Each structure stands twice: as C-alpha cells, then as structure tokens.
C-alpha cells in the first residue's frame, strides 16, 4: 500500500527513493528490497454459467504460491512496445553521463561534496551538457506533440505464458465466446491493490483544468506500465508539457541527475479519457501525467517503472479500482458486472451480454520478511483466457 497522505506528486517525486515508494498501496505493510521474480452505470447481475467457477477449482484455504508468472517473453514485440523512440537518445546520454560521474566520485572522493580534479570535471561536464541539450530539445518537441513514424504493437501481440507450477488459470471459470477484447485496440492496467490514492498537501485540493475538485491516483507496479508511454503516444498526437523531477538517489550516496533533473514529468495538455472499472460500475476518469526516470535508481524498494497518474471527478477509494481501461478505436464499456469467489478470483462482464470478458486471480507468497501480494489479469478472447497484465509487491529487506 503506497501511503500518499500529505504528499503531492511533486513532493513524492522529491522524496524519490525510500520516501517516494512508501508503498502502502496494497493493504499490506512492506517493511522490507528485491523483486520476486461514468458515467456511472448500474451493476447488473446475471445467472450466466460463465460466472460460476468450476466445482473442481475450489480455492485452497491458503493462497500461497499459486500465481507463477515471470513477464512477457523477451522478444522483438516486447522490445518495440517498451521502447519510446523519442526518449532513447536522452536516456542513453543521461546514463553515460551518470556512469562517468559515478566512476569519478568513487575513484576520487567517495562524496559529491568534494572538489573534483579539473580534468574529471571537464569530462563529466561535456557529457552532462550533451544530455541536457537533448532534454531541452525533447521538451520543445513534446510541447508540439511528437510525430512518431514507427509502428507500435498492441498488448495482445505480447507472448505471455504462466510459468511452470502456476495454477491461477485453473481457478477461472470456463470462458464463453467473448469478442470484447479481441480487436486489441485498447490499453489495460491492472488496478487494486497496485494503485494508490494521492493526497494533496495541507488543506489543499486537487483540481481539474476547469478548477473543479478531483481525486488523483498513481500506479507504478504492474507489468503494462512498462509499455504505457510508447503505446499512449502512438494512440494519437498528444501535446505535453514536460517538467522536471528532482535528483534521484543511489546506494552510492550521491545523486543521479542531469543539471538537477532526475525525471521527466509528461503532463498532457488535453487529458486522455479512461475508464475505472469498479464493482459499482464504470467510472469516467482521465490520464493526467506519466513520469519517467532518466536512469533507474536500482534501489529495490523503489519501483523504476513509469509513474502513471489518473484523475477522477468522483470520490472513490483506490481499492475500488479493479482495472483501468483505455479504448483506442474500440467501443466503450457499458457495464462492469463483477462476480467474486473467495475474494481471490473475480470475473466481469463489460458489455452486458452475460459472458465474462475480464478476470483476475490474486495470490501471495512469503517474501524475505513479508507476505507479498501478486495478481494476474486475464481477458477472454473467443473463449480462451489470456494474460493481459500482472502485478506484484516489491519484496524488500
């Protein structure tokens, strides 16, 4: 569970390593660091056979270790989907400059407060200047809206298979012949417990571009977050304001930054409509920003994935958001009718035809010092359940 109380997004980023990821988002306290491997509509109930879990698949009394998944296959589709080409040069230049800085401080001083030899300072400054110029050029380009020529695969083109020993799919009901997700023209992010509610500082409130109050949420732990920036900018031209997050931290003790810049915050001038999928129905929301670190912090207890921020005019809690759906050229969801089994398996119908289109299986395992939550989300493609996203708490020590 990320606990965001009394911190704005900028404050969260400013406290970017242990502070930023005070991850109490999961209804599980995480003291300890290394990953394991609306329009609101009424909720309709149906008696569809597809909503009755198979008798043979009753859940065990403990949820330990029945989700086994190691991510999408590392093939060309994944590489293309997770690579946002306008950022490639910036990240390469920033990484090179910061590696030089790490090497210089480690060799000469062990502290960035000490005065560096002149020749080392010149070397680092040359590389830092190149990276900074690339950042400024990117900032100007994104304000106009990037013109991206390369193709971008859909989520459905990823190869995603459960690992040996996984039994999660066995807990799903028999799938009817659904076509809701078959077109692939959408983006999906898994929700609770891997999404957190932001709290504004002091007595302030978050407001939308028209000055109306809104609630904001962030997520940075599900697999699809790695593919989000590239996919959303291929969806359509999206002019964005690029602001800068403060320096990042590292185990070495000195900061990771380019002239004080640790991350790039993409705020969309025209917000992208999205849908929160909740047990109370479909809730209209919007995508407000995506934050990308220039380089990974590699701190274990801090996620290095993009920080995706959403906004909603309706006052809801993070635990109510079971998924985030973004239609590209496809139909909007009309209902979200949820059936649960023991709170670890749920299925949902998104178009009111009595056939489940989406499902989630949640489990847990014993980490280094904690019980770690994990989930797999599935979509029904013509009668077969296919993995569409995964989430897992950071295992920290």
Coordinates of C-alpha atoms in Angstrom, one line a residue:
X1 CA 0.0 0.0 0.0
X2 CA 1.6 3.2 -1.0
X3 CA 0.7 5.8 1.5
X4 CA 0.4 9.1 -0.2
X5 CA -1.2 11.1 2.6
X6 CA 0.1 14.7 3.0
X7 CA 2.2 14.5 -0.1
X8 CA 1.6 16.0 -3.6
X9 CA 3.0 14.1 -6.6
X10 CA 5.9 16.6 -6.8
X11 CA 6.7 16.1 -3.2
X12 CA 6.5 12.3 -3.7
X13 CA 9.0 12.5 -6.5
X14 CA 11.2 14.9 -4.5
X15 CA 11.4 12.1 -1.9
X16 CA 12.0 9.7 -4.7
X17 CA 13.6 6.7 -3.1
X18 CA 12.6 5.3 0.2
X19 CA 10.2 8.2 0.7
X20 CA 8.5 8.1 -2.7
X21 CA 7.8 4.5 -2.5
X22 CA 6.2 4.3 0.9
X23 CA 4.2 1.6 -0.7
X24 CA 1.2 1.0 1.4
X25 CA -1.0 0.7 -1.6
X26 CA -1.5 -2.9 -1.2
X27 CA -3.4 -3.3 2.1
X28 CA -0.1 -5.0 3.2
X29 CA 2.7 -3.1 5.1
X30 CA 6.0 -3.6 3.3
X31 CA 8.9 -3.0 5.8
X32 CA 11.3 -4.7 3.7
X33 CA 14.2 -5.0 -1.4
X34 CA 14.3 -7.1 -4.3
X35 CA 11.6 -8.1 -6.7
X36 CA 10.5 -11.8 -6.8
X37 CA 10.8 -12.7 -9.8
X38 CA -19.1 7.4 -15.7
X39 CA -20.7 7.9 -16.5
X40 CA -21.5 5.5 -13.8
X41 CA -23.9 2.7 -14.8
X42 CA -25.8 0.3 -12.6
X43 CA -24.3 -3.1 -11.9
X44 CA -26.3 -5.8 -13.5
X45 CA -26.4 -9.4 -12.1
X46 CA -26.7 -12.4 -14.4
X47 CA -27.0 -16.1 -13.9
X48 CA -24.7 -16.9 -16.7
X49 CA -22.9 -20.3 -16.4
X50 CA -19.7 -18.4 -17.2
X51 CA -20.0 -16.7 -13.8
X52 CA -20.0 -20.0 -11.9
X53 CA -16.5 -21.2 -11.0
X54 CA -16.0 -24.9 -11.9
X55 CA -16.6 -27.1 -8.9
X56 CA -13.2 -28.8 -9.4
X57 CA -11.4 -25.5 -9.0
X58 CA -12.4 -24.5 -5.5
X59 CA -9.8 -22.2 -4.0
X60 CA -7.5 -23.7 -1.3
X61 CA -7.7 -22.4 2.3
X62 CA -4.4 -20.6 1.8
X63 CA -3.5 -18.6 -1.3
X64 CA 0.3 -19.3 -1.0
X65 CA 2.2 -19.6 -4.3
X66 CA -0.4 -20.4 -6.9
X67 CA 0.4 -17.4 -9.1
X68 CA 3.6 -18.1 -11.1
X69 CA 4.4 -15.6 -13.9
X70 CA 7.7 -14.1 -15.0
X71 CA 6.6 -11.5 -17.5
X72 CA 6.1 -11.4 -21.3
X73 CA 8.6 -13.2 -23.5
X74 CA 11.7 -11.1 -24.2
X75 CA 11.2 -11.0 -28.0
X76 CA 11.1 -8.2 -30.6
X77 CA 7.4 -7.4 -29.9
X78 CA 8.2 -6.7 -26.3
X79 CA 11.3 -4.6 -27.2
X80 CA 9.4 -2.4 -29.6
X81 CA 6.4 -2.0 -27.2
X82 CA 8.6 -0.9 -24.3
X83 CA 10.8 1.5 -26.3
X84 CA 9.6 5.1 -26.8
X85 CA 11.9 6.2 -29.6
X86 CA 12.0 10.0 -28.8
X87 CA 13.4 9.2 -25.4
X88 CA 16.1 6.7 -26.5
X89 CA 18.9 9.2 -27.1
X90 CA 18.1 11.1 -23.9
X91 CA 18.3 8.0 -21.7
X92 CA 21.5 6.9 -23.4
X93 CA 23.2 10.2 -22.9
X94 CA 22.0 10.6 -19.3
X95 CA 23.1 7.1 -18.5
X96 CA 26.5 7.7 -19.9
X97 CA 27.0 11.0 -18.0
X98 CA 25.8 9.5 -14.7
X99 CA 28.1 6.4 -15.2
X100 CA 31.0 8.8 -15.6
X101 CA 30.0 10.7 -12.5
X102 CA 29.7 7.5 -10.5
X103 CA 33.2 6.4 -11.6
X104 CA 34.8 9.8 -10.9
X105 CA 33.3 10.2 -7.4
X106 CA 34.0 6.6 -6.5
X107 CA 37.6 6.8 -7.6
X108 CA 38.5 10.3 -6.3
X109 CA 36.4 11.2 -3.3
X110 CA 33.6 8.9 -2.3
X111 CA 31.5 12.1 -2.0
X112 CA 29.9 14.5 -4.4
X113 CA 30.6 17.4 -2.0
X114 CA 34.4 17.2 -2.6
X115 CA 36.1 19.1 -5.3
X116 CA 36.9 17.0 -8.4
X117 CA 40.1 17.1 -10.4
X118 CA 39.8 19.6 -13.2
X119 CA 40.2 17.0 -16.0
X120 CA 37.5 14.8 -14.5
X121 CA 35.1 17.8 -14.1
X122 CA 35.6 18.7 -17.8
X123 CA 34.9 15.1 -18.9
X124 CA 31.7 14.9 -16.9
X125 CA 30.5 18.4 -17.9
X126 CA 30.9 17.6 -21.6
X127 CA 28.7 14.5 -21.3
X128 CA 26.2 16.3 -19.0
X129 CA 25.8 19.2 -21.4
X130 CA 25.0 16.7 -24.3
X131 CA 22.3 15.1 -22.2
X132 CA 20.9 18.4 -21.1
X133 CA 20.6 19.7 -24.7
X134 CA 18.8 16.5 -25.7
X135 CA 16.4 17.0 -22.8
X136 CA 15.6 20.6 -23.8
X137 CA 15.0 19.5 -27.4
X138 CA 12.7 16.8 -26.2
X139 CA 10.8 19.3 -24.1
X140 CA 10.2 21.5 -27.1
X141 CA 9.2 18.6 -29.4
X142 CA 6.7 17.2 -26.9
X143 CA 5.0 20.6 -26.5
X144 CA 4.2 20.4 -30.2
X145 CA 3.3 16.8 -30.0
X146 CA 5.7 14.1 -31.1
X147 CA 5.3 12.8 -34.7
X148 CA 6.2 9.1 -34.4
X149 CA 6.5 7.1 -37.5
X150 CA 7.4 3.7 -36.2
X151 CA 4.7 1.1 -35.5
X152 CA 3.6 0.0 -32.1
X153 CA 2.3 -3.5 -31.3
X154 CA -0.8 -4.0 -29.2
X155 CA -0.8 -5.7 -25.8
X156 CA -2.4 -8.7 -27.4
X157 CA 0.7 -9.3 -29.5
X158 CA 2.9 -9.9 -26.5
X159 CA 3.6 -13.6 -25.7
X160 CA 2.6 -14.1 -22.1
X161 CA 2.5 -17.5 -20.5
X162 CA 2.3 -18.6 -16.9
X163 CA 5.5 -20.2 -15.5
X164 CA 5.7 -23.9 -14.7
X165 CA 3.9 -24.6 -11.5
X166 CA 1.3 -21.8 -12.0
X167 CA -2.2 -22.9 -11.1
X168 CA -4.0 -19.5 -11.4
X169 CA -5.8 -20.2 -14.7
X170 CA -7.3 -23.3 -13.1
X171 CA -9.3 -21.1 -10.8
X172 CA -11.0 -19.3 -13.6
X173 CA -14.5 -20.4 -14.8
X174 CA -15.0 -21.8 -18.3
X175 CA -14.9 -18.9 -20.7
X176 CA -17.8 -18.1 -23.0
X177 CA -17.1 -16.9 -26.5
X178 CA -16.3 -13.2 -25.9
X179 CA -15.1 -10.8 -28.5
X180 CA -14.9 -7.6 -26.4
X181 CA -11.1 -7.5 -26.3
X182 CA -10.4 -9.5 -29.5
X183 CA -9.7 -6.4 -31.6
X184 CA -6.7 -5.3 -29.5
X185 CA -7.3 -1.6 -29.9
X186 CA -7.1 -0.7 -26.2
X187 CA -4.8 -0.4 -23.2
X188 CA -5.3 -2.0 -19.9
X189 CA -3.7 -1.6 -16.5
X190 CA -4.4 -3.8 -13.5
X191 CA -5.8 -2.0 -10.5
X192 CA -6.1 -2.8 -6.8
X193 CA -4.1 -3.5 -4.8
X194 CA -1.4 -1.9 -7.1
X195 CA -2.9 1.6 -7.3
X196 CA -2.7 4.3 -4.7
X197 CA -4.7 7.4 -3.9
X198 CA -2.8 10.7 -3.8
X199 CA -3.4 13.2 -1.0
X200 CA -2.7 16.9 -1.7
X201 CA -0.5 18.8 0.7
X202 CA -2.0 20.5 3.8
X203 CA -5.6 21.5 3.3
X204 CA -5.4 22.0 -0.5
X205 CA -7.5 20.0 -3.0
X206 CA -6.6 18.7 -6.5
X207 CA -8.5 20.4 -9.3
X208 CA -9.0 19.7 -13.0
X209 CA -8.2 22.2 -15.8
X210 CA -11.5 23.9 -15.1
X211 CA -10.8 24.4 -11.5
X212 CA -13.2 21.7 -10.3
X213 CA -12.2 19.3 -7.4
X214 CA -10.9 15.9 -8.4
X215 CA -9.3 12.8 -6.9
X216 CA -6.0 11.5 -8.2
X217 CA -4.4 8.1 -8.2
X218 CA -1.0 6.7 -9.2
X219 CA 0.3 3.3 -10.2
X220 CA 3.8 2.1 -10.9
X221 CA 3.9 -1.7 -10.2
X222 CA 2.0 -3.6 -12.9
X223 CA 3.8 -5.0 -15.9
X224 CA 1.9 -3.0 -18.5
X225 CA 3.2 0.2 -17.0
X226 CA 6.5 -0.5 -18.9
X227 CA 4.6 -0.4 -22.2
X228 CA 2.4 2.6 -21.4
X229 CA 4.2 5.6 -22.7
X230 CA 5.0 4.2 -26.1
X231 CA 1.5 2.9 -26.6
X232 CA -0.3 6.0 -25.5
X233 CA 1.7 8.3 -27.7
X234 CA 1.1 6.1 -30.7
X235 CA -2.6 6.3 -30.0
X236 CA -2.7 9.9 -31.2
X237 CA -0.6 13.0 -31.2
X238 CA -0.6 14.3 -27.6
X239 CA 1.0 17.7 -26.9
X240 CA 2.5 17.6 -23.5
X241 CA 4.3 19.9 -21.0
X242 CA 7.5 18.4 -19.8
X243 CA 8.5 19.4 -16.3
X244 CA 11.4 18.1 -14.3
X245 CA 11.5 15.9 -11.2
X246 CA 14.4 16.4 -8.6
X247 CA 17.6 14.4 -8.4
X248 CA 17.3 10.7 -7.8
X249 CA 19.2 8.7 -5.3
X250 CA 21.5 5.7 -5.3
X251 CA 23.2 3.4 -2.9
X252 CA 26.5 5.1 -3.7
X253 CA 25.4 8.2 -1.7
X254 CA 25.5 10.8 -4.4
X255 CA 22.6 11.9 -6.6
X256 CA 21.7 10.8 -10.1
X257 CA 20.7 13.7 -12.2
X258 CA 21.4 15.9 -15.2
X259 CA 21.7 19.5 -14.0
X260 CA 19.4 18.8 -11.2
X261 CA 16.9 16.8 -13.3
X262 CA 16.1 13.3 -12.2
X263 CA 13.0 12.5 -14.1
X264 CA 10.7 13.9 -16.9
X265 CA 7.1 14.5 -16.0
X266 CA 4.8 14.4 -19.0
X267 CA 1.6 16.4 -18.3
X268 CA -1.0 16.1 -21.1
X269 CA -2.4 19.4 -22.3
X270 CA -5.5 17.6 -23.3
X271 CA -6.2 14.7 -20.9
X272 CA -6.8 11.3 -22.3
X273 CA -10.2 9.8 -21.3
X274 CA -10.0 6.5 -19.4
X275 CA -12.4 4.2 -17.5
X276 CA -12.0 3.0 -14.0
X277 CA -13.6 -0.5 -13.7
X278 CA -15.2 -0.8 -10.2
X279 CA -17.8 -3.0 -8.6
X280 CA -20.1 0.0 -8.6
X281 CA -19.9 0.2 -12.4
X282 CA -17.8 2.0 -15.0
X283 CA -16.4 5.4 -13.8
X284 CA -15.2 8.0 -16.2
X285 CA -11.7 9.3 -15.4
X286 CA -8.7 10.8 -17.2
X287 CA -4.9 10.3 -17.7
X288 CA -3.1 13.4 -16.4
X289 CA 0.6 12.6 -16.4
X290 CA 3.4 10.0 -16.8
X291 CA 6.7 10.4 -15.0
X292 CA 9.8 8.7 -16.4
X293 CA 13.2 8.5 -14.6
X294 CA 16.2 9.4 -16.7
X295 CA 18.0 6.3 -15.3
X296 CA 16.9 3.6 -12.9
X297 CA 17.6 4.1 -9.2
X298 CA 18.1 0.3 -8.7
X299 CA 17.1 0.7 -5.0
X300 CA 15.0 -2.5 -4.9
X301 CA 12.2 -1.0 -2.7
X302 CA 11.7 1.8 -5.2
X303 CA 9.9 1.0 -8.5
X304 CA 11.8 2.2 -11.5
X305 CA 8.7 1.8 -13.8
X306 CA 6.8 4.9 -15.1
X307 CA 4.6 6.6 -12.5
X308 CA 1.2 6.9 -14.1
X309 CA -1.2 9.4 -12.7
X310 CA -5.0 9.4 -13.2
X311 CA -7.7 11.9 -12.2
X312 CA -11.4 11.4 -11.5
X313 CA -14.2 13.8 -10.5
X314 CA -15.9 11.1 -8.5
X315 CA -14.7 10.5 -4.9
X316 CA -13.7 6.8 -4.8
X317 CA -11.1 4.8 -3.0
X318 CA -8.1 3.1 -4.7
X319 CA -9.2 -0.3 -3.5
X320 CA -12.4 0.1 -5.6
X321 CA -10.5 0.3 -8.9
X322 CA -10.1 -3.2 -10.2
X323 CA -8.7 -2.1 -13.6
X324 CA -8.1 0.9 -15.9
X325 CA -9.4 0.6 -19.4
X326 CA -8.4 2.9 -22.3
X327 CA -10.2 2.3 -25.6
X328 CA -8.3 3.5 -28.6
X329 CA -10.6 2.9 -31.5
X330 CA -12.8 0.3 -29.8
X331 CA -16.2 0.5 -28.0
X332 CA -16.5 1.9 -24.5
X333 CA -17.5 -0.5 -21.8
X334 CA -21.2 -0.3 -20.9
X335 CA -21.3 -2.3 -17.7
X336 CA -18.9 -3.8 -15.3
X337 CA -20.7 -6.7 -13.6
X338 CA -18.4 -8.5 -11.2
X339 CA -18.7 -12.0 -9.7
X340 CA -16.3 -12.9 -6.9
X341 CA -15.0 -16.2 -5.5
X342 CA -13.4 -16.0 -2.0
X343 CA -12.1 -12.5 -2.8
X344 CA -9.2 -14.0 -4.7
X345 CA -10.8 -14.6 -8.0
X346 CA -13.2 -12.2 -9.8
X347 CA -14.7 -12.1 -13.3
X348 CA -16.5 -9.3 -15.0
X349 CA -18.8 -8.7 -18.0
X350 CA -18.1 -5.4 -19.7
X351 CA -21.0 -5.2 -22.3
X352 CA -23.9 -6.8 -20.6
X353 CA -24.2 -9.9 -22.7
X354 CA -23.8 -12.3 -19.8
X355 CA -20.3 -13.5 -20.9
X356 CA -17.3 -12.7 -18.8
X357 CA -14.7 -10.6 -20.6
X358 CA -12.2 -9.9 -17.9
X359 CA -10.9 -11.8 -14.9
X360 CA -8.3 -11.5 -12.1
X361 CA -6.6 -14.1 -9.9
X362 CA -4.8 -12.9 -6.8
X363 CA -2.4 -14.8 -4.6
X364 CA 0.5 -14.3 -2.2
X365 CA 3.9 -15.8 -1.3
X366 CA 6.2 -15.5 1.6
X367 CA 9.0 -13.0 0.8
X368 CA 12.1 -12.3 2.8
X369 CA 10.2 -10.9 5.7
X370 CA 6.7 -10.3 4.4
X371 CA 3.7 -11.9 2.7
X372 CA 3.8 -10.5 -0.9
X373 CA 0.7 -9.9 -2.9
X374 CA 0.5 -10.7 -6.6
X375 CA -2.2 -10.7 -9.3
X376 CA -2.7 -11.8 -12.8
X377 CA -5.4 -10.2 -15.0
X378 CA -6.9 -12.1 -17.9
X379 CA -9.0 -11.2 -21.0
X380 CA -11.4 -13.6 -22.7
X381 CA -10.5 -14.0 -26.4
X382 CA -13.0 -16.1 -28.2
X383 CA -13.4 -18.5 -25.3
X384 CA -9.8 -18.6 -24.0
X385 CA -8.3 -16.7 -21.1
X386 CA -5.2 -14.8 -22.0
X387 CA -2.9 -13.0 -19.5
X388 CA -3.3 -9.2 -20.0
X389 CA -1.3 -7.7 -17.0
X390 CA 0.4 -8.7 -13.8
X391 CA 1.2 -7.0 -10.5
X392 CA 3.5 -7.8 -7.6
X393 CA 4.6 -6.0 -4.5
X394 CA 8.2 -5.2 -4.1
X395 CA 9.9 -7.6 -1.7
X396 CA 12.1 -5.6 0.5
X397 CA 14.7 -6.1 3.2

